[in-house]
mmCIF file of C-alpha atoms in Angstrom:
data_model
loop_
_atom_site.group_PDB
_atom_site.id
_atom_site.type_symbol
_atom_site.label_atom_id
_atom_site.label_comp_id
_atom_site.label_asym_id
_atom_site.label_seq_id
_atom_site.Cartn_x
_atom_site.Cartn_y
_atom_site.Cartn_z
ATOM 1 C CA UNK H 1 -8.247 23.579 29.397
ATOM 2 C CA UNK H 2 -5.040 22.963 31.267
ATOM 3 C CA UNK H 3 -5.352 19.236 30.559
ATOM 4 C CA UNK H 4 -5.753 19.946 26.827
ATOM 5 C CA UNK H 5 -2.529 21.964 26.867
ATOM 6 C CA UNK H 6 -0.848 19.208 28.863
ATOM 7 C CA UNK H 7 -1.914 16.648 26.253
ATOM 8 C CA UNK H 8 -0.420 18.764 23.468
ATOM 9 C CA UNK H 9 2.900 18.652 25.320
ATOM 10 C CA UNK H 10 2.612 15.116 26.676
ATOM 11 C CA UNK H 11 5.952 13.995 25.244
ATOM 12 C CA UNK H 12 7.733 16.828 27.057
ATOM 13 C CA UNK H 13 5.877 16.066 30.288
ATOM 14 C CA UNK H 14 6.864 12.406 30.117
ATOM 15 C CA UNK H 15 10.463 13.258 29.167
ATOM 16 C CA UNK H 16 10.759 15.581 32.166
ATOM 17 C CA UNK H 17 9.259 12.906 34.461
ATOM 18 C CA UNK H 18 6.469 15.148 35.757
ATOM 19 C CA UNK H 19 4.083 12.203 35.749
ATOM 20 C CA UNK H 20 6.161 10.377 38.347
ATOM 21 C CA UNK H 21 4.515 12.614 40.949
ATOM 22 C CA UNK H 22 1.344 10.723 41.883
ATOM 23 C CA UNK H 23 -0.419 13.957 42.910
ATOM 24 C CA UNK H 24 -0.042 15.358 39.392
ATOM 25 C CA UNK H 25 -1.408 12.165 37.864
ATOM 26 C CA UNK H 26 -4.329 12.083 40.279
ATOM 27 C CA UNK H 27 -5.191 15.740 39.643
ATOM 28 C CA UNK H 28 -4.895 15.603 35.847
ATOM 29 C CA UNK H 29 -6.191 12.107 35.082
ATOM 30 C CA UNK H 30 -9.935 12.986 34.903
ATOM 31 C CA UNK H 31 -9.130 15.699 32.362
ATOM 32 C CA UNK H 32 -6.561 13.776 30.381
ATOM 33 C CA UNK H 33 -8.484 10.498 29.981
ATOM 34 C CA UNK H 34 -10.982 11.752 27.356
ATOM 35 C CA UNK H 35 -8.120 13.158 25.277
ATOM 36 C CA UNK H 36 -6.130 9.921 25.651
ATOM 37 C CA UNK H 37 -9.136 7.873 24.589
ATOM 38 C CA UNK H 38 -9.746 10.060 21.538
ATOM 39 C CA UNK H 39 -6.054 9.776 20.629
ATOM 40 C CA UNK H 40 -6.291 5.968 20.917
ATOM 41 C CA UNK H 41 -9.327 5.891 18.602
ATOM 42 C CA UNK H 42 -7.512 8.156 16.132
ATOM 43 C CA UNK H 43 -4.470 5.882 16.190
ATOM 44 C CA UNK H 44 -6.705 2.828 15.714
ATOM 45 C CA UNK H 45 -8.298 4.465 12.660
ATOM 46 C CA UNK H 46 -4.892 5.344 11.221
ATOM 47 C CA UNK H 47 -3.687 1.798 11.807
ATOM 48 C CA UNK H 48 -6.749 0.299 10.093
ATOM 49 C CA UNK H 49 -6.302 2.670 7.157
ATOM 50 C CA UNK H 50 -2.622 1.775 6.833
ATOM 51 C CA UNK H 51 -3.446 -1.949 6.984
ATOM 52 C CA UNK H 52 -6.103 -1.577 4.286
ATOM 53 C CA UNK H 53 -3.659 0.321 2.058
ATOM 54 C CA UNK H 54 -1.023 -2.348 2.630
ATOM 55 C CA UNK H 55 -3.447 -5.168 1.770
ATOM 56 C CA UNK H 56 -4.545 -3.366 -1.417
ATOM 57 C CA UNK H 57 -0.934 -2.734 -2.476
ATOM 58 C CA UNK H 58 -0.030 -6.352 -1.740
ATOM 59 C CA UNK H 59 -2.925 -7.567 -3.863
ATOM 60 C CA UNK H 60 -1.941 -5.267 -6.756
ATOM 61 C CA UNK H 61 1.631 -6.546 -6.514
ATOM 62 C CA UNK H 62 0.451 -10.167 -6.528
ATOM 63 C CA UNK H 63 -1.784 -9.511 -9.550
ATOM 64 C CA UNK H 64 1.061 -7.823 -11.440
ATOM 65 C CA UNK H 65 3.416 -10.679 -10.646
ATOM 66 C CA UNK H 66 0.846 -13.232 -11.822
ATOM 67 C CA UNK H 67 0.351 -11.329 -15.092
ATOM 68 C CA UNK H 68 4.095 -11.113 -15.697
ATOM 69 C CA UNK H 69 4.456 -14.822 -14.979
ATOM 70 C CA UNK H 70 1.753 -15.528 -17.606
ATOM 71 C CA UNK H 71 3.734 -13.451 -20.120
ATOM 72 C CA UNK H 72 6.913 -15.328 -19.232
ATOM 73 C CA UNK H 73 5.179 -18.664 -19.768
ATOM 74 C CA UNK H 74 4.005 -17.468 -23.203
ATOM 75 C CA UNK H 75 7.575 -16.565 -24.098
ATOM 76 C CA UNK H 76 8.651 -20.098 -23.228
ATOM 77 C CA UNK H 77 6.011 -21.578 -25.588
ATOM 78 C CA UNK H 78 6.845 -19.692 -28.777
ATOM 79 C CA UNK H 79 10.049 -19.041 -30.655
ATOM 80 C CA UNK H 80 8.294 -17.305 -33.561
ATOM 81 C CA UNK H 81 5.209 -15.139 -34.023
ATOM 82 C CA UNK H 82 2.104 -17.166 -34.832
ATOM 83 C CA UNK H 83 0.942 -14.449 -37.251
ATOM 84 C CA UNK H 84 3.989 -13.385 -39.285
ATOM 85 C CA UNK H 85 6.299 -16.305 -38.373
ATOM 86 C CA UNK H 86 9.147 -13.895 -37.633
ATOM 87 C CA UNK H 87 11.578 -14.757 -34.882
ATOM 88 C CA UNK H 88 9.719 -13.903 -31.719
ATOM 89 C CA UNK H 89 11.103 -10.567 -30.699
ATOM 90 C CA UNK H 90 8.380 -9.176 -28.527
ATOM 91 C CA UNK H 91 7.647 -6.515 -25.927
ATOM 92 C CA UNK H 92 5.200 -6.123 -23.085
ATOM 93 C CA UNK H 93 2.293 -3.824 -23.841
ATOM 94 C CA UNK H 94 0.549 -2.284 -20.827
ATOM 95 C CA UNK H 95 -3.222 -2.301 -21.155
ATOM 96 C CA UNK H 96 -6.067 -1.418 -18.779
ATOM 97 C CA UNK H 97 -4.287 0.833 -16.282
ATOM 98 C CA UNK H 98 -6.372 1.656 -13.224
ATOM 99 C CA UNK H 99 -4.022 3.194 -10.684
ATOM 100 C CA UNK H 100 -5.851 2.444 -7.441
ATOM 101 C CA UNK H 101 -8.254 -0.427 -7.889
ATOM 102 C CA UNK H 102 -6.152 -2.973 -9.757
ATOM 103 C CA UNK H 103 -2.762 -3.651 -11.193
ATOM 104 C CA UNK H 104 -1.954 -2.940 -14.845
ATOM 105 C CA UNK H 105 -2.595 -5.732 -17.329
ATOM 106 C CA UNK H 106 0.099 -6.876 -19.740
ATOM 107 C CA UNK H 107 0.191 -8.697 -23.035
ATOM 108 C CA UNK H 108 2.928 -9.687 -25.457
ATOM 109 C CA UNK H 109 3.153 -8.069 -28.877
ATOM 110 C CA UNK H 110 5.311 -9.087 -31.788
ATOM 111 C CA UNK H 111 7.759 -6.318 -32.682
ATOM 112 C CA UNK H 112 7.388 -7.154 -36.379
ATOM 113 C CA UNK H 113 3.593 -7.198 -36.890
ATOM 114 C CA UNK H 114 2.326 -6.060 -33.475
ATOM 115 C CA UNK H 115 0.205 -9.219 -33.171
ATOM 116 C CA UNK H 116 -1.083 -9.783 -29.663
ATOM 117 C CA UNK H 117 -0.102 -13.007 -27.941
ATOM 118 C CA UNK H 118 -2.245 -13.943 -24.940
#
């Protein structure tokens, strides 16, 4: 029980240099090791979770950037709407929003006739 309390205040113990006394380390180490090991496994799990979240966010960002680049390339191809032939004033329309699993999808719409340009 004393080791569990010591682990809760480990930062204070280290800051006050109590662990520099080899007798204290020798006496407490059998009790503190299981707690240290469980803390290491917890930190490993948190690290893996953070890495997975980072990879997912990076993938969503890459997908969004690719979609926006496709829209930009469409803008470079047309100077007028293929449907109403008006000067191509357009806007990005967000379709298919799924907050966690993928990035939003975009398409260009004519401001005059709302024709979709893919």
